[in-house]
Amino acid sequence: MRLVVLYGQESGLARELAQGLIRAVCGTAADDFQLVSLTPEDLKADPARLLDEAQAIPMFGGRRVVHVRDAGDGLAGAAAGLLETPGAEALTIVEAIGLNKTSKLVKLASGSGSAAAIACYPDSARDLADVVREMLSAAGLGASAEAQALLLSSLGDNRADTRSRLETLILYKGEDRTPVSAEDIRAVLADAPETRIGDLADAVLAGRIERALVLLDRCLENAIAPGGILRFLGGQVRQVRKARALKGPPDKMALMRMFRLPLDRAAAMAETVRTWDETRLSQAERVLFAAERASRIQAANDAAIVGQAVIALARLAGRR
């Protein structure tokens, strides 16, 4: 297989499939010699580049992947040339949302023995339920019938958004392996942006103390448990530490693949990784450990304890 065209209407599913193919070939830490990402603008400026990249040999071995996003039917000619060239052995993945089965690029991939065309359309209710079961099960979590119904009603038909929100729910649960409850879902998947726990974590890790305290108050007012907030912040710190293990400077595309993040959240994560060095991460872990311990001992004061932890973490982020 040398060419895969992902077409249809659902960009989130196309992105998930593309990232899955990239991981299957490159693993989770592909270098720039093994994976190259191209845009239509890149190919317009240099029409021969698709074939050149597909023929390039990775410096450190392995199979090369060429990933083209936001492609249109204008890529059909270059794709045909790629399939006609024996030495172009890279796997070329093309995200072409907006095209249909009658498009030239899709017909080319469908009719070739060295290519495939995969339709990407919004998730049905059954697809959505399967994704929920798969992700919760992988995290060692179950859910009550009420929680399952509420969760399915809270998620849309965009696969990338679904996975991002489920990852947030899993981070919120942390090491707590009790079944996901309706209260957990209301806490994490609230529709109003100011009550989403992820926005609170973003403000904390960016060092925005005033914004973080406003969001903390709103989260607490909406019955998000202080213990859940501490667990979620701990999960975010662990993600940053994992991201720092990647070779080279933080790259938003690599982070997007690793954590299944939307591009804007991956860009924010890249900035966080640059700010949070090993010393600060260790200090943050000590702050959170002490806060979780204190909240168990002084349960009546858990809201104040999480507030102090939020301030301490935000100050760490802002320290230069």
PDB file of C-alpha atoms in Angstrom:
ATOM      1  CA  MET A   1       0.000   0.000   0.000  1.00  0.00           C
ATOM      2  CA  ARG A   2       1.542   3.294  -1.121  1.00  0.00           C
ATOM      3  CA  LEU A   3      -1.347   5.770  -1.071  1.00  0.00           C
ATOM      4  CA  VAL A   4      -4.330   6.178   1.273  1.00  0.00           C
ATOM      5  CA  VAL A   5      -6.943   8.852   0.545  1.00  0.00           C
ATOM      6  CA  LEU A   6      -9.273   9.791   3.411  1.00  0.00           C
ATOM      7  CA  TYR A   7     -12.332  11.564   2.047  1.00  0.00           C
ATOM      8  CA  GLY A   8     -15.906  12.466   2.996  1.00  0.00           C
ATOM      9  CA  GLN A   9     -17.279  14.921   5.537  1.00  0.00           C
ATOM     10  CA  GLU A  10     -15.811  14.081   8.945  1.00  0.00           C
ATOM     11  CA  SER A  11     -12.410  15.688   9.490  1.00  0.00           C
ATOM     12  CA  GLY A  12     -12.081  14.288  13.020  1.00  0.00           C
ATOM     13  CA  LEU A  13     -12.340  10.685  11.838  1.00  0.00           C
ATOM     14  CA  ALA A  14      -9.959  11.388   8.952  1.00  0.00           C
ATOM     15  CA  ARG A  15      -7.445  12.860  11.384  1.00  0.00           C
ATOM     16  CA  GLU A  16      -7.780   9.865  13.717  1.00  0.00           C
ATOM     17  CA  LEU A  17      -7.262   7.376  10.883  1.00  0.00           C
ATOM     18  CA  ALA A  18      -4.287   9.339   9.557  1.00  0.00           C
ATOM     19  CA  GLN A  19      -2.663   9.429  12.985  1.00  0.00           C
ATOM     20  CA  GLY A  20      -3.301   5.712  13.439  1.00  0.00           C
ATOM     21  CA  LEU A  21      -1.566   4.943  10.130  1.00  0.00           C
ATOM     22  CA  ILE A  22       1.357   7.199  11.071  1.00  0.00           C
ATOM     23  CA  ARG A  23       1.763   5.446  14.438  1.00  0.00           C
ATOM     24  CA  ALA A  24       1.571   2.029  12.764  1.00  0.00           C
ATOM     25  CA  VAL A  25       4.490   2.892  10.472  1.00  0.00           C
ATOM     26  CA  CYS A  26       6.568   5.338  12.535  1.00  0.00           C
ATOM     27  CA  GLY A  27       5.652   4.650  16.146  1.00  0.00           C
ATOM     28  CA  THR A  28       4.896   7.536  18.511  1.00  0.00           C
ATOM     29  CA  ALA A  29       8.138   9.466  18.053  1.00  0.00           C
ATOM     30  CA  ALA A  30       8.777   9.823  14.326  1.00  0.00           C
ATOM     31  CA  ASP A  31      11.635  12.118  13.320  1.00  0.00           C
ATOM     32  CA  ASP A  32      11.669  14.616  10.467  1.00  0.00           C
ATOM     33  CA  PHE A  33      13.508  12.142   8.249  1.00  0.00           C
ATOM     34  CA  GLN A  34      10.742   9.538   8.542  1.00  0.00           C
ATOM     35  CA  LEU A  35       7.627  11.731   8.567  1.00  0.00           C
ATOM     36  CA  VAL A  36       6.963  14.830   6.490  1.00  0.00           C
ATOM     37  CA  SER A  37       3.752  16.876   6.559  1.00  0.00           C
ATOM     38  CA  LEU A  38       2.716  18.851   3.476  1.00  0.00           C
ATOM     39  CA  THR A  39      -0.013  21.360   2.692  1.00  0.00           C
ATOM     40  CA  PRO A  40      -1.660  22.228  -0.643  1.00  0.00           C
ATOM     41  CA  GLU A  41       0.363  25.466  -0.564  1.00  0.00           C
ATOM     42  CA  ASP A  42       3.609  23.467  -0.355  1.00  0.00           C
ATOM     43  CA  LEU A  43       2.629  21.403  -3.385  1.00  0.00           C
ATOM     44  CA  LYS A  44       1.409  24.401  -5.347  1.00  0.00           C
ATOM     45  CA  ALA A  45       4.778  26.084  -4.842  1.00  0.00           C
ATOM     46  CA  ASP A  46       6.641  22.901  -5.842  1.00  0.00           C
ATOM     47  CA  PRO A  47       4.456  20.414  -7.810  1.00  0.00           C
ATOM     48  CA  ALA A  48       7.245  17.799  -7.882  1.00  0.00           C
ATOM     49  CA  ARG A  49       7.658  17.750  -4.116  1.00  0.00           C
ATOM     50  CA  LEU A  50       5.106  14.980  -3.437  1.00  0.00           C
ATOM     51  CA  LEU A  51       7.045  12.535  -5.587  1.00  0.00           C
ATOM     52  CA  ASP A  52      10.404  13.753  -4.271  1.00  0.00           C
ATOM     53  CA  GLU A  53       9.327  13.212  -0.660  1.00  0.00           C
ATOM     54  CA  ALA A  54       7.840   9.783  -1.440  1.00  0.00           C
ATOM     55  CA  GLN A  55      11.131   8.689  -3.016  1.00  0.00           C
ATOM     56  CA  ALA A  56      13.338   9.969  -0.184  1.00  0.00           C
ATOM     57  CA  ILE A  57      15.012   7.366   2.032  1.00  0.00           C
ATOM     58  CA  PRO A  58      14.852   7.910   5.829  1.00  0.00           C
ATOM     59  CA  MET A  59      18.322   8.566   7.281  1.00  0.00           C
ATOM     60  CA  PHE A  60      17.807   6.190  10.207  1.00  0.00           C
ATOM     61  CA  GLY A  61      15.915   3.440   8.401  1.00  0.00           C
ATOM     62  CA  GLY A  62      12.268   2.470   8.543  1.00  0.00           C
ATOM     63  CA  ARG A  63       9.559   3.383   6.094  1.00  0.00           C
ATOM     64  CA  ARG A  64       8.874   7.019   5.255  1.00  0.00           C
ATOM     65  CA  VAL A  65       5.410   8.585   5.600  1.00  0.00           C
ATOM     66  CA  VAL A  66       4.216  11.601   3.621  1.00  0.00           C
ATOM     67  CA  HIS A  67       1.138  13.216   5.184  1.00  0.00           C
ATOM     68  CA  VAL A  68      -0.882  15.701   3.114  1.00  0.00           C
ATOM     69  CA  ARG A  69      -3.697  17.615   4.829  1.00  0.00           C
ATOM     70  CA  ASP A  70      -6.565  19.657   3.378  1.00  0.00           C
ATOM     71  CA  ALA A  71      -6.047  18.257  -0.113  1.00  0.00           C
ATOM     72  CA  GLY A  72      -8.435  18.724  -3.021  1.00  0.00           C
ATOM     73  CA  ASP A  73      -8.994  17.117  -6.400  1.00  0.00           C
ATOM     74  CA  GLY A  74      -6.092  19.114  -7.798  1.00  0.00           C
ATOM     75  CA  LEU A  75      -3.770  16.561  -6.199  1.00  0.00           C
ATOM     76  CA  ALA A  76      -4.988  13.794  -8.530  1.00  0.00           C
ATOM     77  CA  GLY A  77      -2.276  14.393 -11.144  1.00  0.00           C
ATOM     78  CA  ALA A  78       0.583  14.299  -8.638  1.00  0.00           C
ATOM     79  CA  ALA A  79      -0.928  11.226  -6.953  1.00  0.00           C
ATOM     80  CA  ALA A  80      -1.157   9.439 -10.309  1.00  0.00           C
ATOM     81  CA  GLY A  81       2.504  10.215 -10.978  1.00  0.00           C
ATOM     82  CA  LEU A  82       3.412   8.835  -7.567  1.00  0.00           C
ATOM     83  CA  LEU A  83       1.614   5.541  -8.226  1.00  0.00           C
ATOM     84  CA  GLU A  84       3.297   5.231 -11.628  1.00  0.00           C
ATOM     85  CA  THR A  85       6.800   5.615 -10.144  1.00  0.00           C
ATOM     86  CA  PRO A  86       8.252   2.302  -8.850  1.00  0.00           C
ATOM     87  CA  GLY A  87      10.754   3.947  -6.491  1.00  0.00           C
ATOM     88  CA  ALA A  88       8.147   5.942  -4.542  1.00  0.00           C
ATOM     89  CA  GLU A  89       7.765   3.422  -1.717  1.00  0.00           C
ATOM     90  CA  ALA A  90       6.735   5.766   1.101  1.00  0.00           C
ATOM     91  CA  LEU A  91       3.228   5.552   2.513  1.00  0.00           C
ATOM     92  CA  THR A  92       1.441   8.712   1.381  1.00  0.00           C
ATOM     93  CA  ILE A  93      -1.608   9.643   3.458  1.00  0.00           C
ATOM     94  CA  VAL A  94      -3.931  12.265   2.001  1.00  0.00           C
ATOM     95  CA  GLU A  95      -6.698  13.919   4.025  1.00  0.00           C
ATOM     96  CA  ALA A  96      -9.179  15.178   1.436  1.00  0.00           C
ATOM     97  CA  ILE A  97     -12.296  16.110   3.385  1.00  0.00           C
ATOM     98  CA  GLY A  98     -14.923  17.574   1.070  1.00  0.00           C
ATOM     99  CA  LEU A  99     -14.312  15.136  -1.768  1.00  0.00           C
ATOM    100  CA  ASN A 100     -16.750  12.341  -2.595  1.00  0.00           C
ATOM    101  CA  LYS A 101     -16.489   8.987  -4.350  1.00  0.00           C
ATOM    102  CA  THR A 102     -16.861  10.588  -7.798  1.00  0.00           C
ATOM    103  CA  SER A 103     -13.843  12.881  -7.289  1.00  0.00           C
ATOM    104  CA  LYS A 104     -10.813  12.187  -9.486  1.00  0.00           C
ATOM    105  CA  LEU A 105      -8.468  11.647  -6.551  1.00  0.00           C
ATOM    106  CA  VAL A 106     -10.848   9.226  -4.837  1.00  0.00           C
ATOM    107  CA  LYS A 107     -11.502   7.287  -8.049  1.00  0.00           C
ATOM    108  CA  LEU A 108      -7.751   7.059  -8.657  1.00  0.00           C
ATOM    109  CA  ALA A 109      -7.127   5.562  -5.208  1.00  0.00           C
ATOM    110  CA  SER A 110     -10.150   3.255  -5.414  1.00  0.00           C
ATOM    111  CA  GLY A 111      -9.034   1.833  -8.759  1.00  0.00           C
ATOM    112  CA  SER A 112      -5.392   1.164  -7.897  1.00  0.00           C
ATOM    113  CA  GLY A 113      -4.016  -2.003  -6.374  1.00  0.00           C
ATOM    114  CA  SER A 114      -1.410   0.092  -4.550  1.00  0.00           C
ATOM    115  CA  ALA A 115      -3.856   2.544  -2.997  1.00  0.00           C
ATOM    116  CA  ALA A 116      -7.024   2.749  -0.940  1.00  0.00           C
ATOM    117  CA  ALA A 117      -9.798   5.300  -0.500  1.00  0.00           C
ATOM    118  CA  ILE A 118     -11.531   5.391   2.886  1.00  0.00           C
ATOM    119  CA  ALA A 119     -14.795   7.261   3.405  1.00  0.00           C
ATOM    120  CA  CYS A 120     -15.049   9.357   6.580  1.00  0.00           C
ATOM    121  CA  TYR A 121     -18.545  10.355   7.644  1.00  0.00           C
ATOM    122  CA  PRO A 122     -20.009  11.529  10.984  1.00  0.00           C
ATOM    123  CA  ASP A 123     -20.308   8.915  13.717  1.00  0.00           C
ATOM    124  CA  SER A 124     -23.610   7.119  14.094  1.00  0.00           C
ATOM    125  CA  ALA A 125     -24.985   6.439  17.574  1.00  0.00           C
ATOM    126  CA  ARG A 126     -23.505   2.929  17.399  1.00  0.00           C
ATOM    127  CA  ASP A 127     -20.076   4.237  16.346  1.00  0.00           C
ATOM    128  CA  LEU A 128     -20.137   6.730  19.209  1.00  0.00           C
ATOM    129  CA  ALA A 129     -21.060   4.057  21.759  1.00  0.00           C
ATOM    130  CA  ASP A 130     -18.212   1.856  20.486  1.00  0.00           C
ATOM    131  CA  VAL A 131     -15.665   4.680  20.882  1.00  0.00           C
ATOM    132  CA  VAL A 132     -16.884   5.395  24.425  1.00  0.00           C
ATOM    133  CA  ARG A 133     -16.672   1.719  25.442  1.00  0.00           C
ATOM    134  CA  GLU A 134     -13.234   1.315  23.859  1.00  0.00           C
ATOM    135  CA  MET A 135     -11.682   4.350  25.558  1.00  0.00           C
ATOM    136  CA  LEU A 136     -13.210   3.799  28.995  1.00  0.00           C
ATOM    137  CA  SER A 137     -12.291   0.115  28.931  1.00  0.00           C
ATOM    138  CA  ALA A 138      -8.689   0.905  27.943  1.00  0.00           C
ATOM    139  CA  ALA A 139      -8.504   3.230  30.962  1.00  0.00           C
ATOM    140  CA  GLY A 140      -9.917   0.554  33.276  1.00  0.00           C
ATOM    141  CA  LEU A 141     -13.198   2.415  33.730  1.00  0.00           C
ATOM    142  CA  GLY A 142     -16.838   1.477  33.543  1.00  0.00           C
ATOM    143  CA  ALA A 143     -19.937   3.654  33.616  1.00  0.00           C
ATOM    144  CA  SER A 144     -23.407   3.386  35.096  1.00  0.00           C
ATOM    145  CA  ALA A 145     -26.374   3.173  32.725  1.00  0.00           C
ATOM    146  CA  GLU A 146     -27.366   6.742  33.616  1.00  0.00           C
ATOM    147  CA  ALA A 147     -23.827   7.961  32.997  1.00  0.00           C
ATOM    148  CA  GLN A 148     -23.615   6.171  29.638  1.00  0.00           C
ATOM    149  CA  ALA A 149     -26.853   7.756  28.462  1.00  0.00           C
ATOM    150  CA  LEU A 150     -25.762  11.220  29.615  1.00  0.00           C
ATOM    151  CA  LEU A 151     -22.327  10.780  28.070  1.00  0.00           C
ATOM    152  CA  LEU A 152     -23.701   9.770  24.673  1.00  0.00           C
ATOM    153  CA  SER A 153     -26.101  12.707  24.697  1.00  0.00           C
ATOM    154  CA  SER A 154     -23.221  15.084  25.540  1.00  0.00           C
ATOM    155  CA  LEU A 155     -20.995  14.047  22.637  1.00  0.00           C
ATOM    156  CA  GLY A 156     -21.338  15.073  19.016  1.00  0.00           C
ATOM    157  CA  ASP A 157     -20.525  13.234  15.794  1.00  0.00           C
ATOM    158  CA  ASN A 158     -16.977  14.595  15.386  1.00  0.00           C
ATOM    159  CA  ARG A 159     -14.522  11.822  16.237  1.00  0.00           C
ATOM    160  CA  ALA A 160     -11.622  14.094  17.218  1.00  0.00           C
ATOM    161  CA  ASP A 161     -13.816  16.147  19.562  1.00  0.00           C
ATOM    162  CA  THR A 162     -15.276  12.963  21.068  1.00  0.00           C
ATOM    163  CA  ARG A 163     -11.843  11.534  21.842  1.00  0.00           C
ATOM    164  CA  SER A 164     -10.583  14.833  23.233  1.00  0.00           C
ATOM    165  CA  ARG A 165     -13.524  15.111  25.624  1.00  0.00           C
ATOM    166  CA  LEU A 166     -13.230  11.471  26.698  1.00  0.00           C
ATOM    167  CA  GLU A 167      -9.510  11.970  27.391  1.00  0.00           C
ATOM    168  CA  THR A 168     -10.492  14.882  29.632  1.00  0.00           C
ATOM    169  CA  LEU A 169     -12.964  12.665  31.491  1.00  0.00           C
ATOM    170  CA  ILE A 170     -10.315   9.960  31.963  1.00  0.00           C
ATOM    171  CA  LEU A 171      -7.806  12.496  33.285  1.00  0.00           C
ATOM    172  CA  TYR A 172     -10.451  13.806  35.687  1.00  0.00           C
ATOM    173  CA  LYS A 173     -10.984  10.308  37.103  1.00  0.00           C
ATOM    174  CA  GLY A 174      -7.234   9.843  37.603  1.00  0.00           C
ATOM    175  CA  GLU A 175      -6.537   6.774  39.742  1.00  0.00           C
ATOM    176  CA  ASP A 176     -10.175   6.607  40.851  1.00  0.00           C
ATOM    177  CA  ARG A 177     -11.509   3.364  39.358  1.00  0.00           C
ATOM    178  CA  THR A 178     -15.087   3.697  40.569  1.00  0.00           C
ATOM    179  CA  PRO A 179     -17.590   3.699  37.676  1.00  0.00           C
ATOM    180  CA  VAL A 180     -17.987   6.988  35.829  1.00  0.00           C
ATOM    181  CA  SER A 181     -21.029   8.742  37.271  1.00  0.00           C
ATOM    182  CA  ALA A 182     -23.447  11.320  35.921  1.00  0.00           C
ATOM    183  CA  GLU A 183     -21.815  13.833  38.289  1.00  0.00           C
ATOM    184  CA  ASP A 184     -18.393  13.142  36.742  1.00  0.00           C
ATOM    185  CA  ILE A 185     -19.775  13.787  33.269  1.00  0.00           C
ATOM    186  CA  ARG A 186     -21.545  16.992  34.271  1.00  0.00           C
ATOM    187  CA  ALA A 187     -18.310  18.186  35.870  1.00  0.00           C
ATOM    188  CA  VAL A 188     -16.117  17.532  32.847  1.00  0.00           C
ATOM    189  CA  LEU A 189     -18.408  17.949  29.853  1.00  0.00           C
ATOM    190  CA  ALA A 190     -20.323  21.055  30.883  1.00  0.00           C
ATOM    191  CA  ASP A 191     -21.385  23.002  27.802  1.00  0.00           C
ATOM    192  CA  ALA A 192     -20.367  26.427  29.115  1.00  0.00           C
ATOM    193  CA  PRO A 193     -16.646  27.063  28.410  1.00  0.00           C
ATOM    194  CA  GLU A 194     -16.134  28.773  31.778  1.00  0.00           C
ATOM    195  CA  THR A 195     -17.089  25.573  33.626  1.00  0.00           C
ATOM    196  CA  ARG A 196     -14.842  23.182  31.674  1.00  0.00           C
ATOM    197  CA  ILE A 197     -12.030  21.823  33.758  1.00  0.00           C
ATOM    198  CA  GLY A 198      -9.662  21.775  30.791  1.00  0.00           C
ATOM    199  CA  ASP A 199      -9.851  25.566  30.522  1.00  0.00           C
ATOM    200  CA  LEU A 200      -8.953  25.835  34.204  1.00  0.00           C
ATOM    201  CA  ALA A 201      -5.908  23.614  33.672  1.00  0.00           C
ATOM    202  CA  ASP A 202      -4.834  25.679  30.653  1.00  0.00           C
ATOM    203  CA  ALA A 203      -4.980  28.881  32.715  1.00  0.00           C
ATOM    204  CA  VAL A 204      -3.041  27.315  35.595  1.00  0.00           C
ATOM    205  CA  LEU A 205      -0.254  25.946  33.393  1.00  0.00           C
ATOM    206  CA  ALA A 206       0.001  29.263  31.558  1.00  0.00           C
ATOM    207  CA  GLY A 207       0.512  31.116  34.857  1.00  0.00           C
ATOM    208  CA  ARG A 208      -2.676  33.178  34.542  1.00  0.00           C
ATOM    209  CA  ILE A 209      -3.526  33.347  38.247  1.00  0.00           C
ATOM    210  CA  GLU A 210      -6.540  35.685  38.116  1.00  0.00           C
ATOM    211  CA  ARG A 211      -8.125  33.783  35.227  1.00  0.00           C
ATOM    212  CA  ALA A 212      -7.434  30.460  36.960  1.00  0.00           C
ATOM    213  CA  LEU A 213      -9.128  31.589  40.179  1.00  0.00           C
ATOM    214  CA  VAL A 214     -12.206  32.825  38.296  1.00  0.00           C
ATOM    215  CA  LEU A 215     -12.481  29.486  36.483  1.00  0.00           C
ATOM    216  CA  LEU A 216     -11.894  27.562  39.713  1.00  0.00           C
ATOM    217  CA  ASP A 217     -14.778  29.406  41.397  1.00  0.00           C
ATOM    218  CA  ARG A 218     -17.065  28.627  38.477  1.00  0.00           C
ATOM    219  CA  CYS A 219     -16.047  24.972  38.449  1.00  0.00           C
ATOM    220  CA  LEU A 220     -16.750  24.669  42.183  1.00  0.00           C
ATOM    221  CA  GLU A 221     -20.078  26.479  41.762  1.00  0.00           C
ATOM    222  CA  ASN A 222     -20.990  23.867  39.146  1.00  0.00           C
ATOM    223  CA  ALA A 223     -20.280  21.016  41.591  1.00  0.00           C
ATOM    224  CA  ILE A 224     -16.960  19.910  40.117  1.00  0.00           C
ATOM    225  CA  ALA A 225     -15.303  18.063  43.001  1.00  0.00           C
ATOM    226  CA  PRO A 226     -12.079  19.584  44.403  1.00  0.00           C
ATOM    227  CA  GLY A 227     -10.501  16.129  44.440  1.00  0.00           C
ATOM    228  CA  GLY A 228     -11.330  15.690  40.763  1.00  0.00           C
ATOM    229  CA  ILE A 229      -9.715  19.036  39.972  1.00  0.00           C
ATOM    230  CA  LEU A 230      -6.502  17.993  41.741  1.00  0.00           C
ATOM    231  CA  ARG A 231      -6.460  14.641  39.918  1.00  0.00           C
ATOM    232  CA  PHE A 232      -6.999  16.371  36.589  1.00  0.00           C
ATOM    233  CA  LEU A 233      -4.188  18.852  37.213  1.00  0.00           C
ATOM    234  CA  GLY A 234      -1.943  15.938  38.147  1.00  0.00           C
ATOM    235  CA  GLY A 235      -2.811  14.242  34.865  1.00  0.00           C
ATOM    236  CA  GLN A 236      -1.931  17.407  32.964  1.00  0.00           C
ATOM    237  CA  VAL A 237       1.454  17.601  34.694  1.00  0.00           C
ATOM    238  CA  ARG A 238       2.138  13.959  33.760  1.00  0.00           C
ATOM    239  CA  GLN A 239       1.255  14.723  30.140  1.00  0.00           C
ATOM    240  CA  VAL A 240       3.709  17.618  30.085  1.00  0.00           C
ATOM    241  CA  ARG A 241       6.438  15.376  31.519  1.00  0.00           C
ATOM    242  CA  LYS A 242       5.712  12.747  28.863  1.00  0.00           C
ATOM    243  CA  ALA A 243       5.805  15.398  26.127  1.00  0.00           C
ATOM    244  CA  ARG A 244       9.190  16.632  27.385  1.00  0.00           C
ATOM    245  CA  ALA A 245      10.583  13.153  26.730  1.00  0.00           C
ATOM    246  CA  LEU A 246      10.199  13.715  22.982  1.00  0.00           C
ATOM    247  CA  LYS A 247      13.456  14.423  21.178  1.00  0.00           C
ATOM    248  CA  GLY A 248      14.095  18.007  20.140  1.00  0.00           C
ATOM    249  CA  PRO A 249      11.978  21.108  20.780  1.00  0.00           C
ATOM    250  CA  PRO A 250       8.226  20.636  21.369  1.00  0.00           C
ATOM    251  CA  ASP A 251       6.421  20.179  18.067  1.00  0.00           C
ATOM    252  CA  LYS A 252       2.671  20.735  17.927  1.00  0.00           C
ATOM    253  CA  MET A 253       2.172  18.076  15.234  1.00  0.00           C
ATOM    254  CA  ALA A 254       3.966  15.424  17.312  1.00  0.00           C
ATOM    255  CA  LEU A 255       1.964  16.436  20.394  1.00  0.00           C
ATOM    256  CA  MET A 256      -1.275  16.296  18.419  1.00  0.00           C
ATOM    257  CA  ARG A 257      -0.510  12.707  17.419  1.00  0.00           C
ATOM    258  CA  MET A 258       0.705  11.641  20.874  1.00  0.00           C
ATOM    259  CA  PHE A 259      -2.224  13.022  22.885  1.00  0.00           C
ATOM    260  CA  ARG A 260      -4.934  13.114  20.165  1.00  0.00           C
ATOM    261  CA  LEU A 261      -5.283  16.866  20.632  1.00  0.00           C
ATOM    262  CA  PRO A 262      -6.943  19.358  18.310  1.00  0.00           C
ATOM    263  CA  LEU A 263      -4.330  21.543  16.619  1.00  0.00           C
ATOM    264  CA  ASP A 264      -5.026  24.611  18.794  1.00  0.00           C
ATOM    265  CA  ARG A 265      -4.686  22.581  22.025  1.00  0.00           C
ATOM    266  CA  ALA A 266      -1.492  20.983  20.685  1.00  0.00           C
ATOM    267  CA  ALA A 267      -0.050  24.460  20.100  1.00  0.00           C
ATOM    268  CA  ALA A 268      -0.923  25.414  23.694  1.00  0.00           C
ATOM    269  CA  MET A 269       0.685  22.194  24.943  1.00  0.00           C
ATOM    270  CA  ALA A 270       3.873  23.001  23.001  1.00  0.00           C
ATOM    271  CA  GLU A 271       4.092  26.369  24.760  1.00  0.00           C
ATOM    272  CA  THR A 272       3.480  24.691  28.135  1.00  0.00           C
ATOM    273  CA  VAL A 273       6.289  22.200  27.483  1.00  0.00           C
ATOM    274  CA  ARG A 274       8.659  25.079  26.774  1.00  0.00           C
ATOM    275  CA  THR A 275       7.710  26.770  30.059  1.00  0.00           C
ATOM    276  CA  TRP A 276       7.645  23.775  32.399  1.00  0.00           C
ATOM    277  CA  ASP A 277      11.150  22.423  32.864  1.00  0.00           C
ATOM    278  CA  GLU A 278      12.034  19.411  34.999  1.00  0.00           C
ATOM    279  CA  THR A 279      12.516  21.465  38.165  1.00  0.00           C
ATOM    280  CA  ARG A 280       9.087  23.067  37.910  1.00  0.00           C
ATOM    281  CA  LEU A 281       7.400  19.764  37.108  1.00  0.00           C
ATOM    282  CA  SER A 282       8.926  18.170  40.211  1.00  0.00           C
ATOM    283  CA  GLN A 283       7.781  21.124  42.312  1.00  0.00           C
ATOM    284  CA  ALA A 284       4.284  20.873  40.802  1.00  0.00           C
ATOM    285  CA  GLU A 285       4.083  17.184  41.672  1.00  0.00           C
ATOM    286  CA  ARG A 286       5.029  17.957  45.275  1.00  0.00           C
ATOM    287  CA  VAL A 287       2.381  20.700  45.453  1.00  0.00           C
ATOM    288  CA  LEU A 288      -0.310  18.364  44.130  1.00  0.00           C
ATOM    289  CA  PHE A 289       0.736  15.443  46.339  1.00  0.00           C
ATOM    290  CA  ALA A 290       0.569  17.654  49.430  1.00  0.00           C
ATOM    291  CA  ALA A 291      -2.778  19.112  48.354  1.00  0.00           C
ATOM    292  CA  GLU A 292      -4.355  15.700  47.742  1.00  0.00           C
ATOM    293  CA  ARG A 293      -3.099  14.458  51.099  1.00  0.00           C
ATOM    294  CA  ALA A 294      -4.382  17.570  52.894  1.00  0.00           C
ATOM    295  CA  SER A 295      -7.778  17.372  51.188  1.00  0.00           C
ATOM    296  CA  ARG A 296      -8.246  13.801  52.416  1.00  0.00           C
ATOM    297  CA  ILE A 297      -7.344  14.763  55.987  1.00  0.00           C
ATOM    298  CA  GLN A 298      -9.287  18.051  55.995  1.00  0.00           C
ATOM    299  CA  ALA A 299     -12.200  17.222  53.708  1.00  0.00           C
ATOM    300  CA  ALA A 300     -14.223  20.190  54.957  1.00  0.00           C
ATOM    301  CA  ASN A 301     -11.537  22.553  53.652  1.00  0.00           C
ATOM    302  CA  ASP A 302     -10.912  20.842  50.301  1.00  0.00           C
ATOM    303  CA  ALA A 303     -12.087  23.840  48.235  1.00  0.00           C
ATOM    304  CA  ALA A 304      -9.616  26.146  49.987  1.00  0.00           C
ATOM    305  CA  ILE A 305      -6.860  23.562  49.603  1.00  0.00           C
ATOM    306  CA  VAL A 306      -7.371  23.234  45.853  1.00  0.00           C
ATOM    307  CA  GLY A 307      -7.412  27.033  45.598  1.00  0.00           C
ATOM    308  CA  GLN A 308      -4.022  27.236  47.287  1.00  0.00           C
ATOM    309  CA  ALA A 309      -2.681  24.546  44.954  1.00  0.00           C
ATOM    310  CA  VAL A 310      -3.978  26.400  41.880  1.00  0.00           C
ATOM    311  CA  ILE A 311      -2.224  29.599  43.002  1.00  0.00           C
ATOM    312  CA  ALA A 312       1.022  27.741  43.737  1.00  0.00           C
ATOM    313  CA  LEU A 313       1.026  26.010  40.341  1.00  0.00           C
ATOM    314  CA  ALA A 314       0.214  29.184  38.429  1.00  0.00           C
ATOM    315  CA  ARG A 315       3.052  30.982  40.227  1.00  0.00           C
ATOM    316  CA  LEU A 316       5.428  28.205  39.218  1.00  0.00           C
ATOM    317  CA  ALA A 317       4.398  28.682  35.589  1.00  0.00           C
ATOM    318  CA  GLY A 318       4.905  32.434  35.785  1.00  0.00           C
ATOM    319  CA  ARG A 319       8.329  32.281  37.447  1.00  0.00           C
ATOM    320  CA  ARG A 320      11.208  33.169  35.151  1.00  0.00           C
TER     321      ARG A 320
END
